[in-house]
Coordinates of C-alpha atoms in Angstrom, one line a residue:
Chain E
M1072 CA 0.0 0.3 0.0
S1073 CA 0.9 3.5 -0.5
G1074 CA 1.4 6.0 2.5
S1075 CA -1.0 8.1 0.5
A1076 CA -3.9 5.1 0.6
S1077 CA -2.8 4.7 4.4
A1078 CA -4.5 8.1 4.9
C1079 CA -7.4 8.3 3.2
T1080 CA -10.4 8.5 5.0
E1081 CA -13.6 7.4 4.6
G1082 CA -15.8 9.3 2.2
E1083 CA -12.9 11.0 0.5
G1084 CA -12.8 8.0 -2.0
L1085 CA -13.2 10.2 -5.0
L1086 CA -10.2 12.8 -4.4
V1087 CA -8.0 10.3 -2.8
M1088 CA -8.4 7.6 -6.3
G1089 CA -7.4 10.4 -8.8
A1090 CA -4.5 12.8 -7.3
Q1091 CA -3.1 11.2 -4.4
D1092 CA -2.4 7.8 -5.7
R1093 CA -0.2 8.6 -8.5
N1094 CA 2.7 6.3 -6.6
F1095 CA 0.3 2.6 -7.4
A1096 CA 2.6 0.6 -9.7
C1097 CA 0.6 1.1 -13.1
S1098 CA 0.8 -1.9 -16.0
N1099 CA -1.8 -0.7 -18.1
S1100 CA 0.5 1.9 -19.9
G1101 CA 0.6 0.3 -23.4
H1102 CA -3.3 1.0 -23.6
L1103 CA -3.9 4.1 -25.2
L1104 CA -7.3 5.2 -23.5
A1105 CA -8.4 7.6 -26.8
A1106 CA -11.1 6.1 -28.9
G1107 CA -10.4 5.6 -32.7
K1108 CA -12.4 4.4 -35.3
R1109 CA -13.3 0.7 -34.4
V1110 CA -13.9 -1.1 -31.0
R1111 CA -10.8 -2.1 -29.7
W1112 CA -10.6 -5.4 -27.1
K1113 CA -8.4 -5.5 -24.3
D1114 CA -7.4 -8.9 -23.7
A1115 CA -8.9 -11.9 -21.1
A1116 CA -6.6 -11.6 -18.0
S1117 CA -7.2 -13.5 -14.7
D1118 CA -6.6 -12.0 -11.2
L1119 CA -5.2 -14.1 -8.4
D1120 CA -3.4 -17.4 -9.7
F1121 CA -4.0 -20.1 -7.2
P1122 CA -0.3 -22.6 -7.8
P1123 CA -1.1 -26.1 -6.9
V1124 CA -1.3 -27.4 -3.5
P1125 CA 1.1 -30.1 -2.3
F1126 CA -1.2 -31.5 0.6
P1127 CA 1.2 -33.6 3.2
S1128 CA 1.2 -37.7 3.6
D1129 CA 0.6 -39.2 6.7
R1130 CA 4.2 -39.1 7.8
V1131 CA 3.8 -35.5 9.1
F1132 CA 1.7 -36.8 11.6
A1133 CA 4.1 -39.8 12.2
V1134 CA 6.9 -37.7 12.7
A1135 CA 5.3 -34.9 14.5
G1136 CA 2.9 -36.7 16.5
E1137 CA -0.9 -34.9 17.6
P1138 CA 0.2 -33.1 20.9
R1139 CA 3.1 -31.3 19.2
L1140 CA 0.5 -30.5 16.2
R1141 CA -1.8 -29.4 18.7
A1142 CA 0.8 -27.2 20.0
L1143 CA 1.6 -25.9 17.0
V1144 CA -1.8 -24.6 16.0
L1145 CA -2.6 -23.1 19.6
R1146 CA 1.1 -21.2 19.4
H1147 CA 0.4 -19.8 15.8
H1148 CA -3.1 -18.7 16.8
E1149 CA -1.6 -17.2 20.1
R1150 CA 0.6 -15.3 18.1
L1151 CA -1.7 -14.2 15.4
R1152 CA -4.1 -12.8 17.7
E1153 CA -1.2 -10.5 19.1
S1154 CA -0.2 -9.8 15.4
S1155 CA -1.8 -7.0 13.0
V1156 CA -4.3 -9.3 12.3
G1157 CA -5.1 -10.0 15.8
H1158 CA -8.8 -8.4 14.9
L1159 CA -9.8 -11.6 13.1
F1160 CA -9.6 -13.7 16.0
A1161 CA -12.1 -14.1 18.8
R1162 CA -11.0 -12.2 22.1
D1163 CA -13.3 -14.2 24.1
P1164 CA -11.2 -17.4 25.5
I1165 CA -14.1 -19.9 25.2
R1166 CA -14.5 -18.7 21.7
F1167 CA -10.8 -18.8 21.1
A1168 CA -9.8 -22.0 22.0
A1169 CA -13.0 -23.8 20.3
G1170 CA -11.7 -22.2 17.3
V1171 CA -8.0 -23.5 17.9
E1172 CA -9.2 -27.0 18.2
R1173 CA -11.2 -27.0 15.1
V1174 CA -8.1 -25.7 12.9
A1175 CA -6.2 -28.4 15.3
D1176 CA -8.6 -31.0 14.2
F1177 CA -8.3 -29.8 10.6
I1178 CA -4.1 -30.0 10.6
V1179 CA -4.3 -33.3 12.2
E1180 CA -6.3 -34.6 9.9
A1181 CA -4.7 -33.4 6.2
T1182 CA -1.4 -35.0 8.0
G1183 CA -2.6 -38.4 8.4
G1184 CA -4.5 -38.0 11.7
P1185 CA -7.8 -38.9 13.3
T1186 CA -10.3 -38.0 10.8
R1187 CA -11.8 -35.7 13.5
Y1188 CA -12.2 -32.5 11.6
T1189 CA -14.2 -34.0 8.7
L1190 CA -16.8 -35.8 11.2
L1191 CA -17.2 -32.7 13.0
N1192 CA -17.4 -30.3 10.2
G1193 CA -18.3 -32.2 6.6
P1194 CA -15.9 -31.1 4.1
S1195 CA -13.0 -28.0 4.7
C1196 CA -14.1 -25.6 2.0
M1197 CA -10.9 -23.2 3.3
R1198 CA -11.6 -20.4 1.2
T1199 CA -15.2 -20.1 1.2
Q1200 CA -15.3 -20.5 5.0
H1201 CA -12.9 -17.3 5.0
F1202 CA -15.0 -15.4 2.8
P1203 CA -16.4 -13.0 5.8
F1204 CA -12.7 -12.1 6.9
T1205 CA -10.8 -9.8 4.9
I1206 CA -7.4 -11.3 3.7
D1207 CA -5.1 -9.3 1.8
E1208 CA -1.2 -10.3 0.6
Q1209 CA 0.0 -8.9 3.4
A1210 CA -2.3 -10.7 5.9
R1211 CA -1.1 -13.8 4.2
D1212 CA 2.6 -12.8 4.8
V1213 CA 1.5 -12.5 8.6
W1214 CA 0.1 -15.8 8.7
L1215 CA 3.2 -17.5 7.4
T1216 CA 5.7 -15.4 9.6
Q1217 CA 3.7 -16.4 12.4
M1218 CA 3.2 -20.1 11.4
L1219 CA 7.2 -20.2 10.9
L1220 CA 8.0 -19.0 14.2
A1221 CA 5.4 -21.3 16.0
L1222 CA 7.6 -24.1 14.2
D1223 CA 10.2 -22.8 16.4
D1224 CA 8.3 -22.6 19.4
V1225 CA 7.1 -26.3 19.5
G1226 CA 10.6 -27.3 18.1
F1227 CA 8.5 -28.8 15.2
P1228 CA 11.2 -31.6 13.8
D1229 CA 13.4 -30.7 10.5
E1230 CA 12.8 -33.4 8.6
I1231 CA 9.2 -32.7 8.0
R1232 CA 9.3 -28.9 7.8
R1233 CA 10.0 -28.8 4.1
E1234 CA 6.7 -31.4 3.3
F1235 CA 5.0 -29.4 6.1
W1236 CA 5.7 -25.6 5.0
N1237 CA 5.1 -26.0 1.4
W1238 CA 1.8 -27.3 2.4
V1239 CA 0.5 -23.9 4.1
E1240 CA 2.6 -21.9 1.8
A1241 CA 0.7 -22.7 -1.1
M1242 CA -2.6 -23.2 0.4
S1243 CA -2.1 -19.8 2.5
I1244 CA -2.6 -18.2 -1.1
R1245 CA -6.0 -19.4 -1.5
M1246 CA -7.2 -17.4 1.7
I1247 CA -6.4 -14.2 0.1
N1248 CA -9.8 -12.5 -0.7
R1249 CA -9.0 -9.1 -1.0
R1250 CA -6.2 -7.6 -3.5
T1251 CA -4.1 -4.6 -3.1
M1252 CA -1.8 -4.9 -5.9
R1253 CA -1.5 -6.4 -9.7
A1254 CA 1.4 -8.8 -8.9
Q1255 CA 1.2 -12.3 -8.0
P1256 CA 1.6 -13.0 -4.0
N1257 CA 5.1 -13.7 -2.8
R1258 CA 6.0 -17.4 -2.5
Y1259 CA 8.3 -18.7 0.4
P1260 CA 9.1 -22.0 -0.7
W1261 CA 11.2 -24.1 2.0
P1262 CA 14.5 -23.8 2.5
E1263 CA 14.5 -19.9 1.5
A1264 CA 11.0 -19.6 3.5
P1265 CA 12.8 -18.1 7.1
I1266 CA 15.2 -16.2 5.1
K1267 CA 12.4 -14.2 2.8
L1268 CA 10.1 -14.1 5.7
R1269 CA 12.6 -12.3 8.2
P1270 CA 12.3 -8.7 7.6
L1271 CA 8.6 -9.6 8.8
M1272 CA 9.5 -11.2 11.8
T1273 CA 10.0 -7.3 13.0
A1274 CA 7.9 -5.4 10.9
S1275 CA 5.9 -2.3 12.6
P1276 CA 2.3 -2.9 12.4
R1277 CA 0.8 -2.6 9.0
P1278 CA -0.6 0.5 7.6
V1279 CA -4.3 1.2 7.6
M1280 CA -6.1 0.7 4.6
C1281 CA -9.0 2.7 3.8
P1282 CA -12.3 1.4 5.1
R1283 CA -14.9 -0.1 3.0
Chain T
M1211 CA -23.4 -13.2 1.5
S1212 CA -25.0 -15.3 4.6
G1213 CA -27.2 -13.9 6.7
S1214 CA -24.8 -15.4 9.5
A1215 CA -22.1 -13.7 8.1
S1216 CA -23.9 -10.0 8.2
A1217 CA -24.4 -10.6 11.8
C1218 CA -20.8 -11.4 12.7
T1219 CA -18.7 -9.2 15.0
E1220 CA -14.9 -7.8 15.0
G1221 CA -13.2 -10.6 17.0
E1222 CA -15.5 -13.4 16.7
G1223 CA -13.7 -14.7 14.0
L1224 CA -12.7 -18.0 15.1
L1225 CA -16.6 -18.7 15.9
V1226 CA -17.9 -17.7 13.2
M1227 CA -15.6 -19.1 10.1
G1228 CA -16.5 -22.7 11.6
A1229 CA -19.7 -22.8 13.4
Q1230 CA -22.3 -20.8 11.9
D1231 CA -21.4 -20.4 8.1
R1232 CA -22.4 -24.0 6.9
N1233 CA -24.4 -22.0 4.1
F1234 CA -21.7 -20.8 2.3
A1235 CA -21.6 -23.4 -1.2
C1236 CA -18.5 -25.2 -1.5
S1237 CA -17.3 -26.6 -4.2
N1238 CA -14.5 -28.8 -2.8
S1239 CA -16.4 -31.8 -1.7
G1240 CA -14.4 -34.0 -3.5
H1241 CA -11.2 -33.3 -2.3
L1242 CA -10.6 -35.9 0.8
L1243 CA -8.5 -34.1 3.3
A1244 CA -7.5 -37.0 5.5
A1245 CA -3.8 -37.9 4.3
G1246 CA -2.3 -41.0 2.8
K1247 CA 0.9 -42.5 1.7
R1248 CA 2.1 -39.5 -0.7
V1249 CA 2.0 -36.1 -0.7
R1250 CA -1.2 -35.4 -2.9
W1251 CA -1.5 -31.8 -5.4
K1252 CA -4.4 -30.2 -5.6
D1253 CA -4.4 -28.4 -9.1
A1254 CA -3.4 -25.1 -9.8
A1255 CA -6.4 -22.8 -10.3
S1256 CA -7.5 -18.8 -10.4
D1257 CA -9.8 -16.7 -8.5
L1258 CA -11.1 -14.2 -10.7
D1259 CA -11.2 -13.9 -14.5
F1260 CA -11.2 -10.9 -16.1
P1261 CA -13.4 -11.2 -19.6
P1262 CA -12.0 -9.4 -22.9
V1263 CA -13.1 -5.6 -22.8
P1264 CA -14.3 -4.0 -25.9
F1265 CA -13.3 -0.3 -25.5
P1266 CA -16.0 1.7 -27.5
S1267 CA -15.6 3.2 -30.9
D1268 CA -15.4 7.3 -31.1
R1269 CA -19.0 6.8 -32.6
V1270 CA -20.4 7.0 -29.0
F1271 CA -19.0 10.4 -28.4
A1272 CA -19.9 11.2 -31.8
V1273 CA -23.7 10.5 -31.2
A1274 CA -24.2 11.5 -27.4
G1275 CA -22.0 14.5 -27.6
E1276 CA -19.7 15.9 -24.4
P1277 CA -22.5 17.4 -22.3
R1278 CA -24.6 14.5 -22.5
L1279 CA -21.8 12.3 -21.4
R1280 CA -21.0 14.9 -18.7
A1281 CA -24.3 14.6 -17.3
L1282 CA -24.3 11.0 -17.2
V1283 CA -21.4 10.6 -15.1
L1284 CA -22.6 13.0 -12.8
R1285 CA -26.0 11.1 -12.7
H1286 CA -24.2 8.3 -11.8
H1287 CA -21.8 9.6 -9.1
E1288 CA -25.6 11.5 -7.7
R1289 CA -26.9 8.1 -7.6
L1290 CA -23.7 5.9 -6.2
R1291 CA -23.5 8.6 -3.3
E1292 CA -27.0 7.7 -2.4
S1293 CA -26.5 3.8 -2.6
S1294 CA -25.4 1.2 -0.3
V1295 CA -21.5 1.7 -1.6
G1296 CA -22.0 5.7 -1.0
H1297 CA -19.4 5.5 1.7
L1298 CA -16.9 5.4 -1.1
F1299 CA -17.4 8.9 -2.5
A1300 CA -16.5 12.1 -1.3
R1301 CA -18.9 13.8 1.1
D1302 CA -17.4 17.5 0.6
P1303 CA -19.2 19.0 -2.3
I1304 CA -16.0 20.2 -4.0
R1305 CA -14.0 17.2 -3.7
F1306 CA -16.9 15.0 -5.6
A1307 CA -17.3 17.9 -8.1
A1308 CA -13.7 17.1 -8.5
G1309 CA -13.8 13.3 -8.6
V1310 CA -16.7 13.7 -11.2
E1311 CA -14.8 15.9 -13.5
R1312 CA -12.0 13.7 -13.3
V1313 CA -14.6 10.6 -14.1
A1314 CA -16.0 12.4 -16.8
D1315 CA -12.9 13.4 -18.2
F1316 CA -12.0 9.6 -18.4
I1317 CA -14.9 8.4 -20.0
V1318 CA -15.1 11.4 -22.7
E1319 CA -11.5 10.3 -24.0
A1320 CA -12.2 6.5 -24.1
T1321 CA -15.5 7.7 -26.0
G1322 CA -13.3 9.3 -28.5
G1323 CA -13.5 13.2 -27.1
P1324 CA -10.9 15.6 -26.0
T1325 CA -7.8 13.6 -24.4
R1326 CA -8.1 15.8 -21.2
Y1327 CA -8.0 12.8 -18.7
T1328 CA -4.6 11.6 -20.3
L1329 CA -3.1 15.1 -20.1
L1330 CA -3.8 15.7 -16.7
N1331 CA -3.6 12.3 -15.2
G1332 CA -1.4 9.9 -17.2
P1333 CA -2.4 6.3 -18.0
S1334 CA -5.7 5.3 -16.5
C1335 CA -4.8 2.3 -14.1
M1336 CA -8.5 2.2 -13.2
R1337 CA -7.7 -1.7 -11.4
T1338 CA -4.7 -0.2 -9.3
Q1339 CA -6.6 3.2 -9.0
H1340 CA -9.6 1.3 -7.2
F1341 CA -7.0 -0.7 -5.0
P1342 CA -7.9 1.5 -1.6
F1343 CA -11.4 1.0 -1.8
T1344 CA -13.4 -2.2 -1.2
I1345 CA -15.1 -3.4 -4.1
D1346 CA -16.7 -7.0 -3.9
E1347 CA -18.7 -8.5 -6.5
Q1348 CA -22.4 -6.8 -4.9
A1349 CA -20.8 -3.2 -5.3
R1350 CA -20.1 -3.9 -9.1
D1351 CA -23.8 -4.9 -9.4
V1352 CA -24.7 -1.8 -7.5
W1353 CA -22.6 0.6 -9.9
L1354 CA -23.8 -1.5 -13.0
T1355 CA -27.4 -0.8 -11.6
Q1356 CA -27.3 2.9 -10.9
M1357 CA -25.1 3.7 -14.5
L1358 CA -28.6 1.5 -16.1
L1359 CA -30.4 4.3 -14.3
A1360 CA -28.7 7.1 -15.2
L1361 CA -28.7 6.1 -18.6
D1362 CA -32.2 6.7 -18.5
D1363 CA -32.1 9.9 -16.5
V1364 CA -30.1 11.8 -19.3
G1365 CA -31.6 10.4 -22.0
F1366 CA -28.7 8.7 -23.7
P1367 CA -29.3 7.6 -27.2
D1368 CA -30.7 4.4 -27.8
E1369 CA -28.2 3.5 -31.1
I1370 CA -25.2 3.5 -28.9
R1371 CA -26.4 2.0 -25.4
R1372 CA -25.1 -1.6 -26.5
E1373 CA -21.6 -0.4 -27.2
F1374 CA -21.4 1.7 -24.4
W1375 CA -23.0 -0.6 -21.8
N1376 CA -20.8 -3.3 -23.1
W1377 CA -17.6 -1.7 -22.5
V1378 CA -18.4 -0.8 -18.8
E1379 CA -20.1 -4.0 -18.0
A1380 CA -16.9 -5.7 -18.8
M1381 CA -14.8 -3.2 -17.4
S1382 CA -16.3 -3.1 -14.2
I1383 CA -14.9 -6.8 -13.4
R1384 CA -11.8 -5.5 -13.3
M1385 CA -12.6 -3.2 -10.3
I1386 CA -13.3 -6.1 -8.0
N1387 CA -10.9 -6.6 -5.2
R1388 CA -12.6 -8.3 -2.7
R1389 CA -14.3 -11.5 -3.2
T1390 CA -16.9 -13.0 -1.5
M1391 CA -17.7 -16.0 -3.7
R1392 CA -16.5 -18.5 -5.5
A1393 CA -18.1 -18.4 -8.5
Q1394 CA -17.4 -15.7 -11.1
P1395 CA -19.3 -12.4 -11.0
N1396 CA -22.7 -12.2 -12.9
R1397 CA -22.5 -11.1 -16.4
Y1398 CA -24.9 -8.3 -17.7
P1399 CA -24.8 -7.7 -21.2
W1400 CA -26.7 -5.8 -23.4
P1401 CA -29.6 -6.1 -24.2
E1402 CA -30.6 -8.6 -21.3
A1403 CA -28.9 -6.0 -18.7
P1404 CA -32.1 -4.1 -17.9
I1405 CA -34.0 -7.2 -17.3
K1406 CA -31.3 -9.0 -15.2
L1407 CA -30.8 -5.5 -13.0
R1408 CA -34.3 -4.8 -12.3
P1409 CA -34.7 -6.7 -9.2
L1410 CA -31.6 -4.3 -7.4
M1411 CA -33.3 -1.3 -8.5
T1412 CA -35.4 -1.9 -5.6
A1413 CA -33.2 -3.8 -3.6
S1414 CA -32.7 -3.1 0.4
P1415 CA -29.6 -2.2 1.5
R1416 CA -26.8 -4.8 1.4
P1417 CA -26.2 -6.9 4.5
V1418 CA -23.1 -5.4 6.5
M1419 CA -20.2 -7.9 5.8
C1420 CA -17.2 -8.7 8.9
P1421 CA -15.4 -5.6 9.4
R1422 CA -11.3 -6.3 8.4

């Protein structure tokens, strides 16, 4: 986000859009606006690419074990609650704990453990279930950064980090539902992820976006 | 949006996501969550398709004339300001008028009139310039509905409605930056648009989405 956009206030849209946001990157300069004698077609395109997602084998559950996977999800959510996306998570401790348990059920089942998530919740539909919550590219980066730190917090076994990480790294792109840039989201494959995400580990709070 | 999502409150995320939003459509039921012996790849996909955009010929400007095009943009924005997306537009009358003038410059140039927009603003970059403002599929429908009504308000010539409309209908998809559903946005090609958009002309205010 540009600095000027972060300073916008509700109801000031028409001014902000044109006058102050020239520093947004623009990839449209090849298209002349002025009309000619004929209709001109601008090509089809697509916005957000979802890369393939490597769902893990049951080796992840076998090596990590259920207690460590559940501890990972709890630490991750404790970290998220204190992060710049903390407003997306329940303040009420009962609700927070229930949410953590459901996510842990998901992670446990998807890595080869008991199928409690599906039994209790049905098909997972992760993207659809996240639609009520505004998740932009930067929120995904925060989510991944806190996951990386949580892996260390719980001593996640080195031999399954790549398989686990490359799953959540790719899957997390599908949770993005608010675009703030033309470029595709950043990729953080293992083993480069800790280096690429390091700047985010000490980042100051994100700039505020314009309200809807 | 589901009714339950519209009732969510900030900080209640973890509960709302899992327990109450079962009525979101889900297209993921073919994918078993439980892990097996091997890594399983979920296929690549993309989120939002941008269809080709038929930029108008200069016949639109020649037939409509600059005063009517400017009146159209003003009526459209007066309507938008009073609509369910009114918060996106400046309340201050000076800023509102400046914004309307800039959009009118854009419409005039793109339909074959003077190139004032590009002279004053440079390349148009419409999608990028809308990033600070949360625009979902429903906001686009409102924008189109109010445009349709504004065409009538200013007596827009019948013989150029199709060419003008099919441009803005396709272009407006590229302004969507907040997804709230898996399906692609609705299409409203001319001449079906007035019939397809009729239910929206008398719609009650939209349900409130969860805050970010």
